[in-house]
PDB file of C-alpha atoms in Angstrom:
ATOM      1  CA  MET A 134     102.611  59.976 115.552  1.00  0.00           C
ATOM      2  CA  ASN A 135     102.239  61.846 112.313  1.00  0.00           C
ATOM      3  CA  GLU A 136     104.998  64.480 112.016  1.00  0.00           C
ATOM      4  CA  ASN A 137     103.031  66.542 109.457  1.00  0.00           C
ATOM      5  CA  GLN A 138     100.031  66.680 111.773  1.00  0.00           C
ATOM      6  CA  LEU A 139     102.292  67.602 114.711  1.00  0.00           C
ATOM      7  CA  SER A 140     103.959  70.363 112.677  1.00  0.00           C
ATOM      8  CA  GLY A 141     100.562  71.712 111.653  1.00  0.00           C
ATOM      9  CA  LEU A 142      99.563  71.933 115.309  1.00  0.00           C
ATOM     10  CA  ILE A 143     102.855  73.346 116.640  1.00  0.00           C
ATOM     11  CA  GLU A 144     103.829  75.912 113.981  1.00  0.00           C
ATOM     12  CA  PRO A 145     100.828  78.263 114.520  1.00  0.00           C
ATOM     13  CA  LEU A 146     101.366  78.184 118.300  1.00  0.00           C
ATOM     14  CA  LEU A 147     105.017  79.104 117.925  1.00  0.00           C
ATOM     15  CA  SER A 148     104.152  81.824 115.421  1.00  0.00           C
ATOM     16  CA  GLN A 149     101.822  83.430 117.983  1.00  0.00           C
ATOM     17  CA  LEU A 150     104.755  83.426 120.426  1.00  0.00           C
ATOM     18  CA  GLY A 151     107.110  85.007 117.861  1.00  0.00           C
ATOM     19  CA  MET A 152     109.025  81.781 117.251  1.00  0.00           C
ATOM     20  CA  GLU A 153     109.572  79.301 114.443  1.00  0.00           C
ATOM     21  CA  LEU A 154     109.701  75.538 114.334  1.00  0.00           C
ATOM     22  CA  GLU A 155     113.307  74.784 113.433  1.00  0.00           C
ATOM     23  CA  LYS A 156     113.166  71.001 113.709  1.00  0.00           C
ATOM     24  CA  LEU A 157     110.766  68.282 114.820  1.00  0.00           C
ATOM     25  CA  ASP A 158     111.914  64.758 115.634  1.00  0.00           C
ATOM     26  CA  VAL A 159     109.865  61.851 116.903  1.00  0.00           C
ATOM     27  CA  VAL A 160     112.129  59.192 118.375  1.00  0.00           C
ATOM     28  CA  ARG A 161     110.538  55.906 119.280  1.00  0.00           C
ATOM     29  CA  ALA A 162     111.737  54.270 122.507  1.00  0.00           C
ATOM     30  CA  GLY A 163     109.802  51.082 123.069  1.00  0.00           C
ATOM     31  CA  ARG A 164     106.164  51.905 123.814  1.00  0.00           C
ATOM     32  CA  ARG A 165     106.984  55.583 124.404  1.00  0.00           C
ATOM     33  CA  SER A 166     108.064  58.285 121.995  1.00  0.00           C
ATOM     34  CA  LEU A 167     110.303  61.262 122.532  1.00  0.00           C
ATOM     35  CA  LEU A 168     108.893  64.344 120.818  1.00  0.00           C
ATOM     36  CA  ARG A 169     111.928  66.605 120.358  1.00  0.00           C
ATOM     37  CA  ILE A 170     111.112  70.135 119.172  1.00  0.00           C
ATOM     38  CA  THR A 171     113.761  72.717 118.315  1.00  0.00           C
ATOM     39  CA  VAL A 172     112.579  76.323 118.124  1.00  0.00           C
ATOM     40  CA  ASP A 173     114.146  79.558 116.957  1.00  0.00           C
ATOM     41  CA  GLY A 174     113.114  83.179 116.738  1.00  0.00           C
ATOM     42  CA  ASP A 175     114.345  86.682 117.361  1.00  0.00           C
ATOM     43  CA  GLY A 176     113.607  86.693 121.087  1.00  0.00           C
ATOM     44  CA  ALA A 177     113.397  89.797 123.253  1.00  0.00           C
ATOM     45  CA  ASP A 178     116.976  90.870 122.494  1.00  0.00           C
ATOM     46  CA  GLY A 179     117.008  89.810 118.834  1.00  0.00           C
ATOM     47  CA  HIS A 180     119.382  86.915 119.529  1.00  0.00           C
ATOM     48  CA  GLY A 181     116.996  83.977 119.738  1.00  0.00           C
ATOM     49  CA  PRO A 182     114.495  82.797 122.322  1.00  0.00           C
ATOM     50  CA  GLY A 183     115.485  82.868 125.994  1.00  0.00           C
ATOM     51  CA  LEU A 184     114.667  80.358 128.723  1.00  0.00           C
ATOM     52  CA  ASP A 185     111.415  82.091 129.686  1.00  0.00           C
ATOM     53  CA  GLU A 186     110.247  82.075 126.066  1.00  0.00           C
ATOM     54  CA  ILE A 187     111.178  78.397 125.677  1.00  0.00           C
ATOM     55  CA  GLY A 188     109.273  77.631 128.891  1.00  0.00           C
ATOM     56  CA  GLU A 189     106.194  79.427 127.622  1.00  0.00           C
ATOM     57  CA  ALA A 190     106.417  77.576 124.297  1.00  0.00           C
ATOM     58  CA  THR A 191     106.735  74.247 126.126  1.00  0.00           C
ATOM     59  CA  SER A 192     103.601  74.946 128.173  1.00  0.00           C
ATOM     60  CA  GLU A 193     101.579  75.980 125.116  1.00  0.00           C
ATOM     61  CA  ILE A 194     102.720  72.992 123.053  1.00  0.00           C
ATOM     62  CA  SER A 195     102.011  70.593 125.920  1.00  0.00           C
ATOM     63  CA  ARG A 196      98.508  72.016 126.380  1.00  0.00           C
ATOM     64  CA  ALA A 197      97.775  71.811 122.643  1.00  0.00           C
ATOM     65  CA  LEU A 198      99.029  68.226 122.423  1.00  0.00           C
ATOM     66  CA  ASP A 199      96.878  67.220 125.404  1.00  0.00           C
ATOM     67  CA  GLU A 200      93.786  68.740 123.712  1.00  0.00           C
ATOM     68  CA  SER A 201      94.407  67.179 120.286  1.00  0.00           C
ATOM     69  CA  ASP A 202      94.649  63.684 118.903  1.00  0.00           C
ATOM     70  CA  ALA A 203      97.953  64.403 117.112  1.00  0.00           C
ATOM     71  CA  THR A 204      99.860  62.032 119.399  1.00  0.00           C
ATOM     72  CA  GLY A 205      97.228  59.314 119.336  1.00  0.00           C
ATOM     73  CA  SER A 206      97.026  57.266 122.507  1.00  0.00           C
ATOM     74  CA  ALA A 207     100.765  56.559 122.660  1.00  0.00           C
ATOM     75  CA  PRO A 208     102.649  57.886 125.692  1.00  0.00           C
ATOM     76  CA  TYR A 209     105.335  60.449 124.898  1.00  0.00           C
ATOM     77  CA  THR A 210     107.900  62.740 126.460  1.00  0.00           C
ATOM     78  CA  LEU A 211     108.011  66.341 125.233  1.00  0.00           C
ATOM     79  CA  GLU A 212     111.366  68.107 124.890  1.00  0.00           C
ATOM     80  CA  VAL A 213     111.509  71.715 123.643  1.00  0.00           C
ATOM     81  CA  SER A 214     114.834  73.534 123.177  1.00  0.00           C
ATOM     82  CA  SER A 215     116.554  76.247 121.159  1.00  0.00           C
ATOM     83  CA  ARG A 216     119.042  75.587 118.355  1.00  0.00           C
ATOM     84  CA  GLY A 217     122.055  75.702 120.667  1.00  0.00           C
ATOM     85  CA  VAL A 218     125.482  77.098 119.897  1.00  0.00           C
ATOM     86  CA  SER A 219     126.860  73.957 118.258  1.00  0.00           C
ATOM     87  CA  THR A 220     124.184  73.930 115.543  1.00  0.00           C
ATOM     88  CA  PRO A 221     125.623  75.261 112.267  1.00  0.00           C
ATOM     89  CA  LEU A 222     124.273  78.579 110.973  1.00  0.00           C
ATOM     90  CA  THR A 223     122.633  77.915 107.617  1.00  0.00           C
ATOM     91  CA  GLU A 224     120.241  80.785 106.902  1.00  0.00           C
ATOM     92  CA  PRO A 225     120.611  84.598 106.860  1.00  0.00           C
ATOM     93  CA  LYS A 226     118.404  84.887 109.971  1.00  0.00           C
ATOM     94  CA  HIS A 227     120.820  82.652 111.908  1.00  0.00           C
ATOM     95  CA  PHE A 228     123.718  85.020 111.209  1.00  0.00           C
ATOM     96  CA  ARG A 229     121.603  88.054 112.152  1.00  0.00           C
ATOM     97  CA  ARG A 230     120.499  86.459 115.428  1.00  0.00           C
ATOM     98  CA  ASN A 231     124.120  85.719 116.351  1.00  0.00           C
ATOM     99  CA  GLN A 232     125.514  89.194 115.709  1.00  0.00           C
ATOM    100  CA  GLY A 233     128.303  89.957 118.172  1.00  0.00           C
ATOM    101  CA  ARG A 234     129.262  86.306 118.610  1.00  0.00           C
ATOM    102  CA  LEU A 235     132.520  84.651 117.567  1.00  0.00           C
ATOM    103  CA  LEU A 236     132.153  82.371 114.561  1.00  0.00           C
ATOM    104  CA  ALA A 237     134.303  79.662 112.958  1.00  0.00           C
ATOM    105  CA  VAL A 238     133.663  79.658 109.221  1.00  0.00           C
ATOM    106  CA  THR A 239     134.720  77.300 106.446  1.00  0.00           C
ATOM    107  CA  VAL A 240     134.682  79.115 103.109  1.00  0.00           C
ATOM    108  CA  ASP A 241     135.049  77.605  99.607  1.00  0.00           C
ATOM    109  CA  GLU A 242     138.693  76.927  98.720  1.00  0.00           C
ATOM    110  CA  GLU A 243     140.121  79.039 101.575  1.00  0.00           C
ATOM    111  CA  PRO A 244     141.584  78.331 104.995  1.00  0.00           C
ATOM    112  CA  PRO A 245     139.044  78.445 107.849  1.00  0.00           C
ATOM    113  CA  VAL A 246     138.245  81.895 109.231  1.00  0.00           C
ATOM    114  CA  GLU A 247     137.403  82.887 112.786  1.00  0.00           C
ATOM    115  CA  GLY A 248     135.806  86.241 113.459  1.00  0.00           C
ATOM    116  CA  ARG A 249     133.064  88.111 115.251  1.00  0.00           C
ATOM    117  CA  ILE A 250     129.817  88.860 113.375  1.00  0.00           C
ATOM    118  CA  VAL A 251     129.446  92.640 113.098  1.00  0.00           C
ATOM    119  CA  ALA A 252     126.732  92.737 110.418  1.00  0.00           C
ATOM    120  CA  SER A 253     124.743  90.507 108.092  1.00  0.00           C
ATOM    121  CA  ASP A 254     122.017  90.689 105.490  1.00  0.00           C
ATOM    122  CA  ASP A 255     120.304  88.241 103.137  1.00  0.00           C
ATOM    123  CA  THR A 256     123.452  87.623 101.065  1.00  0.00           C
ATOM    124  CA  THR A 257     126.538  88.416 103.184  1.00  0.00           C
ATOM    125  CA  VAL A 258     128.002  88.323 106.666  1.00  0.00           C
ATOM    126  CA  THR A 259     130.628  90.803 107.846  1.00  0.00           C
ATOM    127  CA  LEU A 260     133.153  89.494 110.344  1.00  0.00           C
ATOM    128  CA  GLU A 261     135.663  91.327 112.495  1.00  0.00           C
ATOM    129  CA  VAL A 262     138.835  89.270 112.035  1.00  0.00           C
ATOM    130  CA  PRO A 263     142.417  89.650 113.298  1.00  0.00           C
ATOM    131  CA  ALA A 264     144.467  91.924 111.053  1.00  0.00           C
ATOM    132  CA  PRO A 265     147.647  90.475 109.530  1.00  0.00           C
ATOM    133  CA  GLY A 266     150.617  90.989 111.852  1.00  0.00           C
ATOM    134  CA  SER A 267     148.555  91.702 114.970  1.00  0.00           C
ATOM    135  CA  LYS A 268     149.691  90.312 118.318  1.00  0.00           C
ATOM    136  CA  PRO A 269     147.639  87.497 119.919  1.00  0.00           C
ATOM    137  CA  HIS A 270     147.463  89.241 123.300  1.00  0.00           C
ATOM    138  CA  ARG A 271     146.564  92.645 121.732  1.00  0.00           C
ATOM    139  CA  PRO A 272     145.012  91.872 118.338  1.00  0.00           C
ATOM    140  CA  LEU A 273     144.253  94.542 115.786  1.00  0.00           C
ATOM    141  CA  THR A 274     141.151  93.832 113.773  1.00  0.00           C
ATOM    142  CA  GLN A 275     139.748  94.445 110.329  1.00  0.00           C
ATOM    143  CA  THR A 276     136.431  93.562 108.743  1.00  0.00           C
ATOM    144  CA  ARG A 277     135.867  90.919 106.109  1.00  0.00           C
ATOM    145  CA  GLU A 278     132.680  90.462 104.136  1.00  0.00           C
ATOM    146  CA  ILE A 279     131.840  86.909 103.064  1.00  0.00           C
ATOM    147  CA  SER A 280     129.072  85.910 100.680  1.00  0.00           C
ATOM    148  CA  LEU A 281     126.721  83.419 102.359  1.00  0.00           C
ATOM    149  CA  ASP A 282     126.695  81.212  99.271  1.00  0.00           C
ATOM    150  CA  ARG A 283     130.467  80.622  99.701  1.00  0.00           C
ATOM    151  CA  ILE A 284     130.136  79.439 103.312  1.00  0.00           C
ATOM    152  CA  ARG A 285     130.277  75.656 103.686  1.00  0.00           C
ATOM    153  CA  ARG A 286     130.026  75.589 107.510  1.00  0.00           C
ATOM    154  CA  ALA A 287     129.621  78.266 110.180  1.00  0.00           C
ATOM    155  CA  VAL A 288     129.450  77.504 113.911  1.00  0.00           C
ATOM    156  CA  VAL A 289     129.309  79.846 116.909  1.00  0.00           C
ATOM    157  CA  GLN A 290     132.339  79.481 119.193  1.00  0.00           C
ATOM    158  CA  VAL A 291     131.898  79.364 122.950  1.00  0.00           C
ATOM    159  CA  GLU A 292     133.888  82.092 124.713  1.00  0.00           C
ATOM    160  CA  MET A 293     134.721  81.915 128.395  1.00  0.00           C
ATOM    161  CA  ASN A 294     136.895  85.020 128.899  1.00  0.00           C
ATOM    162  CA  ARG A 295     136.218  87.463 126.089  1.00  0.00           C
ATOM    163  CA  LYS A 296     138.759  90.269 125.844  1.00  0.00           C
ATOM    164  CA  PRO A 297     137.842  93.502 124.068  1.00  0.00           C
ATOM    165  CA  ALA A 298     139.525  94.269 120.762  1.00  0.00           C
ATOM    166  CA  VAL A 299     142.295  96.893 120.711  1.00  0.00           C
ATOM    167  CA  THR A 300     142.017  99.848 118.365  1.00  0.00           C
ATOM    168  CA  ASP A 301     144.935 101.282 116.356  1.00  0.00           C
ATOM    169  CA  GLU A 302     145.211 104.203 118.814  1.00  0.00           C
ATOM    170  CA  GLU A 303     145.752 101.863 121.789  1.00  0.00           C
ATOM    171  CA  ASN A 304     148.529  99.808 120.188  1.00  0.00           C
TER     172      ASN A 304
END
């Protein structure tokens, strides 16, 4: 299977669905191949594609592959998924699509930072971080702007029981 030919077939389909091809992997497993496609996009709520959108993309890609010779005659398994929360954020659009989520960030020559994305643009991300001296069970927050070019690694943190932040008036 030619990955360039596959990309050329898949990218226009995803574009019509408002998505982007994030990654394409062809993994050979004996006589079969696993065609693993990772998609991204703004989605209906601006936070990436949802399950229904991924399902629609899978159907369209499957149909297009069946009608083309991009896979040759080799049998394959198609797997289409979103980026997932454990995938590091590397581009401005990733930060924008994860606004409101908790993020663990490694910044040049500083201790790691954990904070919630409150805003982002093409050059910076603004995080809501615990204020110095705040209590763990009732944290006060402040904002911190970080230049994207200083970020070495940024990963969304999974939250099970999110508690709302406390304002100065409530403390």
